[in-house]
CSV table of C-alpha atoms in Angstrom, one decimal:
chain,number,residue,atom,x,y,z
A,1,MET,CA,26.2,-56.5,-70.2
A,2,GLY,CA,29.6,-57.7,-69.0
A,3,ARG,CA,31.6,-55.0,-67.2
A,4,ARG,CA,34.4,-53.3,-69.1
A,5,ASN,CA,36.3,-52.1,-66.0
A,6,GLY,CA,37.6,-55.3,-64.5
A,7,PRO,CA,41.2,-56.3,-63.9
A,8,GLY,CA,43.3,-56.5,-67.0
A,9,TYR,CA,41.0,-54.2,-69.0
A,10,GLN,CA,42.6,-51.3,-70.8
A,11,PRO,CA,40.8,-48.2,-72.1
A,12,GLY,CA,39.6,-48.8,-75.6
A,13,GLN,CA,40.0,-52.5,-75.4
A,14,GLN,CA,37.1,-54.5,-76.7
A,15,ASP,CA,35.6,-57.6,-75.1
A,16,GLY,CA,37.5,-60.5,-76.4
A,17,ASP,CA,40.7,-58.5,-76.9
A,18,SER,CA,43.5,-59.4,-74.6
A,19,GLY,CA,45.3,-56.1,-75.3
A,20,ARG,CA,47.7,-57.7,-77.9
A,21,GLY,CA,45.3,-57.5,-80.9
A,22,ARG,CA,42.1,-59.2,-81.6
A,23,PRO,CA,42.4,-63.0,-81.6
A,24,SER,CA,42.2,-64.5,-85.0
A,25,SER,CA,39.7,-67.2,-84.1
A,26,GLY,CA,37.2,-66.4,-86.8
A,27,VAL,CA,34.6,-65.6,-84.2
A,28,PRO,CA,32.4,-62.6,-85.1
A,29,HIS,CA,33.0,-59.5,-83.0
A,30,SER,CA,29.4,-59.7,-81.7
A,31,THR,CA,30.1,-63.1,-80.0
A,32,PRO,CA,29.7,-62.6,-76.2
A,33,TRP,CA,32.9,-63.3,-74.2
A,34,ILE,CA,33.6,-64.1,-70.6
A,35,ARG,CA,36.0,-62.2,-68.4
A,36,VAL,CA,37.8,-64.3,-65.9
A,37,HIS,CA,39.2,-63.1,-62.5
A,38,TRP,CA,41.2,-65.1,-60.1
A,39,ASN,CA,40.0,-64.9,-56.5
A,40,GLU,CA,42.5,-63.1,-54.3
A,41,ARG,CA,42.7,-66.0,-51.9
A,42,ASP,CA,44.2,-68.2,-54.7
A,43,GLY,CA,47.7,-67.2,-53.7
A,44,ASP,CA,49.9,-66.2,-56.6
A,45,ARG,CA,46.9,-66.1,-58.9
A,46,GLY,CA,45.4,-63.3,-56.8
A,47,THR,CA,47.6,-60.7,-58.5
A,48,GLY,CA,44.7,-58.5,-59.7
A,49,LYS,CA,45.6,-59.4,-63.3
A,50,GLY,CA,42.6,-60.4,-65.4
A,51,THR,CA,42.4,-62.5,-68.5
A,52,VAL,CA,39.8,-62.6,-71.2
A,53,CYS,CA,38.9,-65.8,-72.9
A,54,ASN,CA,36.2,-67.4,-75.1
A,55,PRO,CA,34.4,-69.9,-73.0
A,56,LEU,CA,34.1,-72.4,-75.8
A,57,GLN,CA,37.8,-72.0,-77.0
A,58,PRO,CA,39.8,-73.1,-74.0
A,59,GLY,CA,43.0,-73.4,-76.0
A,60,MET,CA,43.3,-69.7,-76.9
A,61,HIS,CA,45.5,-68.9,-73.9
A,62,HIS,CA,47.2,-72.2,-73.3
A,63,ALA,CA,47.4,-75.7,-74.6
A,64,LEU,CA,45.0,-77.4,-72.3
A,65,SER,CA,42.4,-79.9,-73.4
A,66,ALA,CA,38.8,-79.1,-73.0
A,67,LYS,CA,38.4,-81.5,-70.1
A,68,ALA,CA,41.6,-80.3,-68.4
A,69,HIS,CA,40.5,-76.7,-68.9
A,70,ARG,CA,37.0,-77.4,-67.4
A,71,ARG,CA,38.6,-79.2,-64.4
A,72,GLN,CA,41.0,-76.3,-63.8
A,73,ILE,CA,38.0,-73.9,-63.8
A,74,GLU,CA,35.9,-76.0,-61.5
A,75,GLU,CA,38.7,-76.6,-59.0
A,76,SER,CA,39.6,-72.9,-58.8
A,77,ASP,CA,37.7,-70.0,-57.4
A,78,MET,CA,37.0,-68.2,-60.7
A,79,VAL,CA,34.2,-65.6,-61.2
A,80,TRP,CA,32.7,-65.6,-64.7
A,81,GLU,CA,31.1,-62.4,-65.9
A,82,LYS,CA,29.0,-63.3,-68.9
A,83,MET,CA,27.7,-60.8,-71.3
A,84,SER,CA,23.9,-61.1,-71.3
A,85,VAL,CA,21.2,-58.6,-72.2
A,86,ASN,CA,18.3,-56.8,-70.6
A,87,VAL,CA,15.1,-57.8,-72.5
A,88,HIS,CA,12.4,-55.3,-72.4
A,89,LEU,CA,8.9,-55.9,-73.8
A,90,HIS,CA,6.7,-52.9,-74.2
A,91,ASN,CA,2.9,-53.2,-74.8
A,92,LEU,CA,3.2,-56.2,-77.2
A,93,ARG,CA,0.0,-57.0,-79.1
A,94,LYS,CA,-0.7,-59.8,-81.5
A,95,ARG,CA,-3.9,-61.1,-83.2
A,96,TYR,CA,-4.6,-64.1,-85.3
A,97,GLY,CA,-7.7,-63.1,-87.1
A,98,ARG,CA,-10.3,-62.2,-84.5
A,99,GLN,CA,-8.4,-64.1,-81.7
A,100,VAL,CA,-6.3,-61.8,-79.4
A,101,ALA,CA,-3.1,-63.7,-78.6
A,102,LEU,CA,-1.4,-60.9,-76.7
A,103,ASP,CA,-3.1,-57.8,-75.3
A,104,GLY,CA,-0.5,-55.3,-74.1
A,105,VAL,CA,2.3,-57.5,-72.6
A,106,SER,CA,5.0,-55.5,-70.9
A,107,LEU,CA,8.0,-57.0,-69.1
A,108,ASP,CA,11.5,-56.0,-68.0
A,109,LEU,CA,13.8,-59.0,-67.7
A,110,VAL,CA,17.0,-58.9,-65.7
A,111,PRO,CA,20.2,-59.8,-67.5
A,112,GLY,CA,21.4,-63.3,-66.8
A,113,GLU,CA,18.3,-64.2,-64.8
A,114,ILE,CA,15.8,-67.0,-65.5
A,115,THR,CA,12.2,-65.8,-66.0
A,116,SER,CA,9.3,-68.1,-66.4
A,117,LEU,CA,6.1,-67.3,-68.3
A,118,LEU,CA,3.5,-69.3,-66.5
A,119,GLY,CA,-0.2,-69.8,-67.4
A,120,PRO,CA,-2.8,-72.1,-68.9
A,121,SER,CA,-2.9,-73.2,-72.5
A,122,GLY,CA,-3.8,-70.3,-74.9
A,123,CYS,CA,-2.7,-67.5,-72.5
A,124,GLY,CA,0.0,-66.2,-74.9
A,125,LYS,CA,3.1,-67.7,-73.4
A,126,THR,CA,4.5,-69.3,-76.6
A,127,THR,CA,3.4,-66.4,-78.7
A,128,THR,CA,5.5,-64.1,-76.5
A,129,LEU,CA,8.5,-66.4,-76.9
A,130,ARG,CA,8.1,-66.5,-80.7
A,131,LEU,CA,8.0,-62.7,-80.9
A,132,ILE,CA,11.2,-62.5,-78.9
A,133,ALA,CA,12.9,-65.1,-81.2
A,134,GLY,CA,11.7,-63.3,-84.3
A,135,PHE,CA,9.5,-66.1,-85.6
A,136,GLU,CA,6.4,-63.9,-85.4
A,137,THR,CA,5.9,-60.2,-85.9
A,138,ALA,CA,4.1,-58.1,-83.3
A,139,ASP,CA,1.1,-56.1,-84.5
A,140,ASP,CA,2.0,-53.4,-82.0
A,141,GLY,CA,4.6,-52.8,-79.3
A,142,GLU,CA,8.4,-53.0,-79.1
A,143,ILE,CA,11.0,-55.5,-78.1
A,144,TYR,CA,14.3,-54.2,-76.8
A,145,PHE,CA,17.7,-55.9,-76.2
A,146,ASP,CA,19.7,-53.5,-74.1
A,147,ARG,CA,17.7,-50.5,-75.3
A,148,LYS,CA,18.0,-51.4,-78.9
A,149,GLN,CA,14.7,-52.1,-80.6
A,150,ILE,CA,14.9,-55.4,-82.5
A,151,ASN,CA,11.4,-55.7,-83.9
A,152,LYS,CA,12.7,-55.7,-87.5
A,153,ARG,CA,15.9,-57.7,-86.8
A,154,PRO,CA,15.7,-61.3,-88.4
A,155,PRO,CA,16.0,-64.3,-86.1
A,156,GLU,CA,19.5,-65.1,-87.1
A,157,LYS,CA,20.7,-61.6,-86.1
A,158,ARG,CA,19.2,-61.6,-82.6
A,159,GLU,CA,21.8,-63.8,-80.7
A,160,VAL,CA,19.0,-66.0,-79.5
A,161,GLY,CA,19.1,-69.7,-78.8
A,162,MET,CA,15.8,-71.7,-78.5
A,163,VAL,CA,14.9,-75.1,-77.3
A,164,PHE,CA,11.5,-76.2,-78.7
A,165,GLN,CA,8.9,-78.3,-76.8
A,166,ASN,CA,9.6,-81.4,-79.0
A,167,TYR,CA,13.3,-80.6,-79.2
A,168,CYS,CA,13.3,-80.6,-83.1
A,169,LEU,CA,16.5,-82.6,-83.5
A,170,PHE,CA,17.4,-83.7,-87.0
A,171,PRO,CA,16.9,-87.5,-87.0
A,172,HIS,CA,19.4,-88.2,-89.8
A,173,MET,CA,22.2,-86.3,-88.0
A,174,THR,CA,24.4,-87.5,-85.2
A,175,VAL,CA,24.5,-85.8,-81.8
A,176,GLN,CA,27.6,-83.9,-82.8
A,177,GLU,CA,26.2,-82.9,-86.2
A,178,ASN,CA,23.0,-81.6,-84.5
A,179,ILE,CA,24.9,-79.5,-82.0
A,180,ALA,CA,27.3,-78.2,-84.7
A,181,PHE,CA,24.5,-77.1,-87.1
A,182,GLY,CA,24.1,-73.6,-85.8
A,183,LEU,CA,27.9,-73.0,-85.9
A,184,GLN,CA,28.0,-74.3,-89.5
A,185,MET,CA,25.3,-71.9,-90.5
A,186,ARG,CA,27.5,-69.1,-89.0
A,187,ARG,CA,30.3,-70.3,-91.2
A,188,GLN,CA,32.7,-71.0,-88.4
A,189,GLY,CA,35.9,-73.1,-89.0
A,190,SER,CA,35.9,-76.9,-88.6
A,191,ALA,CA,38.5,-76.8,-85.8
A,192,GLU,CA,36.6,-74.2,-83.9
A,193,ILE,CA,33.3,-76.1,-84.4
A,194,ARG,CA,35.0,-79.3,-83.1
A,195,GLU,CA,36.4,-77.5,-80.0
A,196,LYS,CA,33.0,-75.9,-79.2
A,197,THR,CA,31.0,-79.0,-79.6
A,198,GLU,CA,33.4,-81.1,-77.5
A,199,ARG,CA,33.2,-78.5,-74.8
A,200,ILE,CA,29.5,-78.2,-74.7
A,201,LEU,CA,29.0,-82.0,-74.9
A,202,ASP,CA,31.2,-82.2,-71.8
A,203,MET,CA,29.2,-79.5,-70.1
A,204,VAL,CA,25.9,-81.3,-70.6
A,205,GLN,CA,27.5,-84.6,-69.7
A,206,LEU,CA,27.1,-86.2,-73.1
A,207,ALA,CA,30.8,-86.8,-73.9
A,208,GLY,CA,31.0,-90.2,-75.7
A,209,TYR,CA,27.6,-89.8,-77.4
A,210,GLU,CA,28.9,-87.8,-80.4
A,211,GLU,CA,28.1,-90.5,-83.0
A,212,ARG,CA,24.7,-91.5,-81.8
A,213,ARG,CA,21.5,-90.5,-83.5
A,214,PRO,CA,18.5,-89.0,-81.7
A,215,SER,CA,16.6,-92.3,-81.9
A,216,GLU,CA,19.3,-93.9,-79.9
A,217,LEU,CA,18.9,-91.5,-77.0
A,218,SER,CA,16.6,-91.3,-74.0
A,219,GLY,CA,14.2,-88.4,-73.5
A,220,GLY,CA,16.6,-86.7,-71.1
A,221,GLN,CA,19.5,-87.1,-73.4
A,222,GLN,CA,17.6,-85.7,-76.3
A,223,GLN,CA,16.7,-82.7,-74.1
A,224,ARG,CA,20.3,-82.1,-73.3
A,225,VAL,CA,21.3,-82.3,-77.0
A,226,ALA,CA,18.7,-79.7,-77.8
A,227,LEU,CA,20.0,-77.5,-74.9
A,228,ALA,CA,23.6,-77.9,-76.1
A,229,ARG,CA,22.6,-77.0,-79.7
A,230,ALA,CA,21.0,-73.8,-78.4
A,231,LEU,CA,23.9,-72.9,-76.1
A,232,VAL,CA,26.8,-73.7,-78.4
A,233,ILE,CA,26.2,-70.6,-80.5
A,234,ASP,CA,26.8,-68.6,-77.2
A,235,PRO,CA,23.4,-66.7,-77.2
A,236,ALA,CA,22.8,-63.6,-75.2
A,237,VAL,CA,19.2,-64.8,-74.7
A,238,LEU,CA,18.0,-68.4,-74.2
A,239,LEU,CA,14.4,-69.3,-74.9
A,240,LEU,CA,12.9,-72.6,-73.6
A,241,ASP,CA,9.4,-73.7,-74.7
A,242,GLU,CA,8.1,-76.3,-72.2
A,243,PRO,CA,11.6,-77.8,-72.1
A,244,LEU,CA,10.8,-80.6,-69.6
A,245,GLY,CA,7.2,-81.3,-70.5
A,246,ALA,CA,8.0,-84.6,-72.2
A,247,LEU,CA,10.1,-86.1,-69.3
A,248,ASP,CA,8.9,-88.2,-66.4
A,249,LYS,CA,8.7,-86.7,-62.9
A,250,GLY,CA,12.0,-88.1,-61.6
A,251,LEU,CA,14.0,-87.1,-64.7
A,252,ARG,CA,12.2,-83.7,-64.9
A,253,GLU,CA,13.4,-82.9,-61.3
A,254,SER,CA,17.0,-83.9,-62.0
A,255,MET,CA,17.0,-81.8,-65.3
A,256,GLN,CA,15.8,-78.8,-63.3
A,257,PHE,CA,19.0,-78.8,-61.4
A,258,GLU,CA,21.0,-79.4,-64.6
A,259,LEU,CA,19.3,-76.5,-66.3
A,260,LYS,CA,20.0,-74.1,-63.4
A,261,ARG,CA,23.7,-75.3,-63.2
A,262,ILE,CA,24.3,-74.7,-66.9
A,263,GLN,CA,22.5,-71.4,-67.0
A,264,ARG,CA,24.4,-70.1,-64.1
A,265,ARG,CA,27.7,-71.1,-65.6
A,266,LEU,CA,27.0,-69.5,-69.0
A,267,GLY,CA,24.7,-66.7,-67.9
A,268,PRO,CA,22.4,-66.0,-70.8
A,269,THR,CA,19.1,-64.1,-70.0
A,270,THR,CA,16.7,-67.1,-70.0
A,271,ILE,CA,13.0,-67.2,-70.6
A,272,ILE,CA,11.1,-70.4,-69.9
A,273,VAL,CA,7.5,-71.1,-71.0
A,274,THR,CA,5.7,-73.5,-68.8
A,275,HIS,CA,2.3,-74.4,-67.4
A,276,ASP,CA,3.9,-76.4,-64.5
A,277,GLN,CA,3.7,-74.2,-61.4
A,278,GLU,CA,6.4,-76.2,-59.5
A,279,GLU,CA,8.8,-76.0,-62.4
A,280,ALA,CA,8.3,-72.2,-62.6
A,281,LEU,CA,8.9,-71.8,-58.9
A,282,THR,CA,11.9,-74.1,-58.9
A,283,LEU,CA,13.8,-72.7,-61.9
A,284,SER,CA,13.1,-69.0,-61.9
A,285,GLY,CA,14.4,-65.9,-60.3
A,286,ARG,CA,11.2,-64.3,-61.6
A,287,VAL,CA,7.8,-65.5,-62.6
A,288,ALA,CA,5.3,-63.7,-64.9
A,289,VAL,CA,1.7,-65.2,-64.6
A,290,MET,CA,-0.3,-64.8,-67.8
A,291,LYS,CA,-4.0,-65.0,-68.6
A,292,ASN,CA,-5.9,-64.1,-71.7
A,293,GLY,CA,-2.9,-62.5,-73.4
A,294,LYS,CA,-2.0,-60.4,-70.4
A,295,VAL,CA,0.6,-60.5,-67.6
A,296,VAL,CA,-1.6,-60.4,-64.5
A,297,GLN,CA,1.3,-60.5,-62.0
A,298,SER,CA,5.0,-60.7,-62.1
A,299,GLY,CA,7.7,-60.9,-59.4
A,300,ALA,CA,9.9,-63.2,-57.4
A,301,PRO,CA,8.4,-66.7,-57.0
A,302,LYS,CA,8.0,-66.5,-53.2
A,303,ASP,CA,6.4,-63.0,-53.4
A,304,ILE,CA,3.8,-64.2,-55.9
A,305,TYR,CA,3.1,-67.4,-54.0
A,306,ASP,CA,2.8,-65.7,-50.6
A,307,ARG,CA,0.9,-62.6,-51.9
A,308,PRO,CA,-1.1,-63.3,-55.1
A,309,ARG,CA,-3.1,-60.3,-56.2
A,310,THR,CA,-6.1,-62.1,-57.7
A,311,ARG,CA,-8.1,-65.3,-57.3
A,312,PHE,CA,-6.8,-66.6,-60.6
A,313,VAL,CA,-3.1,-66.3,-59.5
A,314,ALA,CA,-3.9,-67.8,-56.0
A,315,GLU,CA,-5.6,-70.8,-57.5
A,316,PHE,CA,-3.3,-71.4,-60.4
A,317,LEU,CA,-0.1,-71.0,-58.4
A,318,GLY,CA,-0.3,-73.8,-55.8
A,319,GLY,CA,-4.0,-73.8,-55.0
A,320,ALA,CA,-5.9,-71.9,-52.3
A,321,ASN,CA,-9.0,-72.1,-50.0
A,322,LEU,CA,-11.2,-69.1,-50.7
A,323,PHE,CA,-13.5,-67.2,-48.3
A,324,SER,CA,-15.8,-64.3,-49.2
A,325,GLY,CA,-16.9,-61.8,-46.6
A,326,ILE,CA,-17.4,-58.2,-45.5
A,327,VAL,CA,-14.7,-56.2,-43.8
A,328,THR,CA,-16.0,-55.3,-40.3
A,329,GLY,CA,-13.1,-53.2,-38.9
A,330,ARG,CA,-9.6,-53.2,-37.6
A,331,LYS,CA,-8.3,-55.5,-34.9
A,332,SER,CA,-5.0,-53.7,-34.6
A,333,ASP,CA,-2.8,-51.4,-36.7
A,334,ALA,CA,-1.7,-54.3,-38.8
A,335,PHE,CA,-4.7,-56.6,-38.9
A,336,GLY,CA,-8.4,-56.3,-39.8
A,337,CYS,CA,-11.5,-58.5,-39.4
A,338,VAL,CA,-13.7,-60.0,-42.1
A,339,ALA,CA,-17.1,-61.6,-41.5
A,340,SER,CA,-17.6,-64.8,-43.6
A,341,ARG,CA,-20.8,-66.8,-43.0
A,342,ARG,CA,-20.9,-67.5,-39.2
A,343,GLU,CA,-17.2,-66.9,-38.6
A,344,THR,CA,-14.9,-63.8,-38.3
A,345,PHE,CA,-11.4,-64.1,-39.7
A,346,VAL,CA,-8.4,-61.9,-39.0
A,347,PHE,CA,-6.3,-60.8,-42.0
A,348,PRO,CA,-3.2,-58.5,-42.6
A,349,TRP,CA,-4.4,-55.0,-43.2
A,350,PRO,CA,-1.6,-52.5,-44.0
A,351,GLU,CA,-2.2,-48.9,-43.3
A,352,MET,CA,-1.7,-47.9,-46.9
A,353,SER,CA,-4.2,-50.5,-48.2
A,354,SER,CA,-7.2,-49.4,-50.2
A,355,ILE,CA,-9.5,-51.8,-48.3
A,356,GLN,CA,-12.4,-50.0,-46.6
A,357,VAL,CA,-14.7,-51.0,-43.7
A,358,GLY,CA,-17.9,-52.5,-45.2
A,359,SER,CA,-16.3,-53.6,-48.5
A,360,SER,CA,-16.7,-57.1,-49.9
A,361,VAL,CA,-13.5,-59.0,-50.2
A,362,THR,CA,-12.3,-62.5,-51.1
A,363,CYS,CA,-9.7,-64.0,-48.9
A,364,ALA,CA,-7.5,-67.1,-49.4
A,365,VAL,CA,-5.3,-69.4,-47.4
A,366,ARG,CA,-2.9,-72.0,-48.7
A,367,PRO,CA,-3.6,-75.6,-47.8
A,368,GLU,CA,-0.2,-76.1,-46.2
A,369,HIS,CA,-0.8,-73.1,-43.8
A,370,ILE,CA,-3.8,-74.8,-42.1
A,371,HIS,CA,-3.2,-76.9,-39.0
A,372,PHE,CA,-5.1,-79.2,-36.8
A,373,GLY,CA,-5.7,-78.1,-33.2
A,374,LYS,CA,-8.0,-77.8,-30.2
A,375,PRO,CA,-11.3,-75.9,-30.4
A,376,GLY,CA,-10.8,-72.2,-30.4
A,377,GLU,CA,-7.1,-72.5,-31.0
A,378,GLY,CA,-5.8,-69.6,-33.2
A,379,ASP,CA,-7.5,-66.4,-34.3
A,380,ASN,CA,-8.8,-68.1,-37.5
A,381,SER,CA,-10.4,-71.5,-36.7
A,382,LEU,CA,-13.2,-73.7,-38.0
A,383,SER,CA,-14.8,-76.9,-37.0
A,384,VAL,CA,-14.7,-79.5,-39.8
A,385,LYS,CA,-15.2,-83.1,-40.6
A,386,ILE,CA,-12.5,-85.0,-42.6
A,387,ALA,CA,-14.1,-86.7,-45.6
A,388,ASP,CA,-11.1,-88.2,-47.2
A,389,SER,CA,-7.3,-88.0,-47.5
A,390,ILE,CA,-4.6,-88.7,-50.1
A,391,PHE,CA,-1.1,-89.9,-49.1
A,392,ARG,CA,1.6,-88.2,-51.2
A,393,GLY,CA,4.8,-89.6,-49.6
A,394,THR,CA,6.2,-86.6,-47.8
A,395,SER,CA,2.7,-85.2,-47.0
A,396,ARG,CA,-1.0,-86.0,-46.8
A,397,THR,CA,-3.8,-84.0,-48.3
A,398,TYR,CA,-7.1,-83.9,-46.4
A,399,GLU,CA,-10.6,-83.0,-47.7
A,400,ALA,CA,-12.1,-81.0,-44.8
A,401,TRP,CA,-15.8,-80.0,-44.8
A,402,PRO,CA,-16.8,-77.1,-42.6
A,403,ASP,CA,-20.5,-77.2,-41.4
A,404,GLY,CA,-22.7,-75.2,-43.8
A,405,TYR,CA,-20.1,-74.8,-46.5
A,406,ASP,CA,-20.7,-75.6,-50.2
A,407,ALA,CA,-17.2,-76.9,-50.9
A,408,PRO,CA,-14.5,-78.6,-48.9
A,409,LEU,CA,-11.2,-77.1,-47.8
A,410,GLN,CA,-7.9,-78.6,-48.7
A,411,VAL,CA,-5.5,-79.2,-45.8
A,412,ILE,CA,-1.9,-80.4,-46.5
A,413,SER,CA,0.0,-81.8,-43.6
A,414,SER,CA,3.7,-82.9,-43.7
A,415,SER,CA,4.0,-83.5,-40.0
A,416,ASP,CA,3.2,-86.9,-38.4
A,417,ARG,CA,2.1,-85.0,-35.2
A,418,ASN,CA,-0.3,-82.9,-37.3
A,419,GLN,CA,-1.9,-85.8,-39.2
A,420,VAL,CA,-5.4,-87.1,-38.4
A,421,THR,CA,-5.9,-90.8,-37.4
A,422,ASP,CA,-8.5,-92.9,-39.1
A,423,MET,CA,-10.6,-92.7,-36.0
A,424,SER,CA,-11.1,-89.0,-36.6
A,425,TYR,CA,-12.9,-89.4,-39.9
A,426,ASP,CA,-16.5,-88.0,-40.0
A,427,LYS,CA,-16.0,-86.6,-36.5
A,428,PRO,CA,-15.8,-82.9,-35.7
A,429,ILE,CA,-12.2,-81.6,-35.5
A,430,ASN,CA,-10.8,-78.2,-35.3
A,431,ILE,CA,-8.5,-76.5,-37.9
A,432,TYR,CA,-6.8,-73.1,-37.6
A,433,TRP,CA,-4.4,-70.8,-39.5
A,434,ASN,CA,-2.4,-67.8,-38.5
A,435,PRO,CA,-3.7,-64.3,-39.5
A,436,GLU,CA,-0.5,-63.5,-41.5
A,437,ASN,CA,-1.2,-66.4,-43.8
A,438,MET,CA,-4.6,-65.0,-44.8
A,439,MET,CA,-4.4,-63.3,-48.2
A,440,VAL,CA,-6.9,-60.6,-49.4
A,441,LEU,CA,-7.4,-60.8,-53.2
A,442,GLU,CA,-8.2,-58.0,-55.6
A,443,GLU,CA,-11.3,-58.1,-57.8
A,444,GLU,CA,-10.6,-59.3,-61.4
C-alpha cells in the first residue's frame, strides 16, 4: 500500500485528500492515488513539501494540459508511490468435473511487482488468473488482497484490470470509446472520462488514434488499446493473459519494454500468464512455474534459471543437458563427484544438502555453459563429435554426440573464438564446463 507518512501528509488525512477537504472529482474514495515528492536536488522544489494528486487528473492542482503535465513529470526527478496490493493465494483448488485444474496453489505476490505464471498448456495458469479476477469460483482455498479475503467479492469490486489473450476489443466502438467503457460503467463524469482517456492514450503512445476502430489498428496497437482500457480504471491489480502471444517476434520484444515502462510508472501488482520462457524471464521480478495444477517452483527469474529444482523446470525453462549417475564422494567442502557412464563429473555440494554418497542423482548443465577446448581441459569434460549446427544470428547451436550416449548434447556458443569450423564436423573434439554450472535436480 502507498505509505501514509510522506511529506505533506497530516494525521487523519486520507489518500487523495490534500488537507483542504476531499477533492470533488467524483472519483470513488477507493480509487488508488499517487503521492508525489520532489527530489531534494531540484532546488526550490526540494522543500520537503509533498503533494497528492490523481495520476489521471493532471488539472486538479494546476491548469496544465495532459501533455504538459506529463512532460513536467518526465523532465523532473519525481518519485511516484503507487497504491498497489499484496496478493496472497492460499491452497487454491479447482475442478471441472473429474479434471483437476488447480491442486493446492499457494503464492505470495509482492505489491507493485510483475509475477509471471509460466507453464505448458493445461497447467492451470489461466484458471488461476480467472479466480483472482473473480470470473471463476475456487472449490477450496482463499484469495487475499492485503489480508482481506475476496473470494466472495464480485469482479467489479476487486479493483482488477485484465487484458485478455485476444484483447476482446469492441469492434463497433472507437479506440476512445473502448478505453472509456470501464469508466462509464463506474458512472464517472464525461469531463473526467475525457481527461483520463486522453492521458492514458498519451501514455501508451496512441494519441491521435481516438476515432479509429479496432479493425483499423495493427496487432501492437490493439494490444496497447487493451492495456489502456485495463489501466484507465486505475486498478490495484493488473492481470495479463498471454498479452503478447499474437504479436510477431520483433513487435513482441518492443512491447516487452513498453509493458515494463508503463507498469513501473503506474505500479499495479501485475500477474502475467505465459508459456513463453523468454517473455517470463524478461518481464518479471518473479516467476512461478506450474505443472499439473501445482506451482513446482517460484522465485526470481535468475535464481530459477540457475538453480532449477526438478528436471521439468530445468528443461522447460531454457533447456538443459541431463546426466544420471551415482554420487561417489566429496572432492572438497563445496563440491562432490558423480559417476555417469565412463566419466566422473564434479558438481556443487553444499554442506547442508541432503545428497548422500551412493545416492542416484540427475544432473544438468545449460547449453550456453558448455565450451569447446583441449582434451582434458576443465574438471568436467567429454569427447564429442559435432553432427550439425544451427546459426541463430547472435549465436550458433551445436548438436554434439558423446561416444556411447543415446542422445546428443546441445551446445550454444556466442563467441567466434569458441565456434567450430566446418572442418571439425564428424571429428572428435573436446567440450567442458565448470563445476559451478552443474545442477543437481530433485526427484519429481
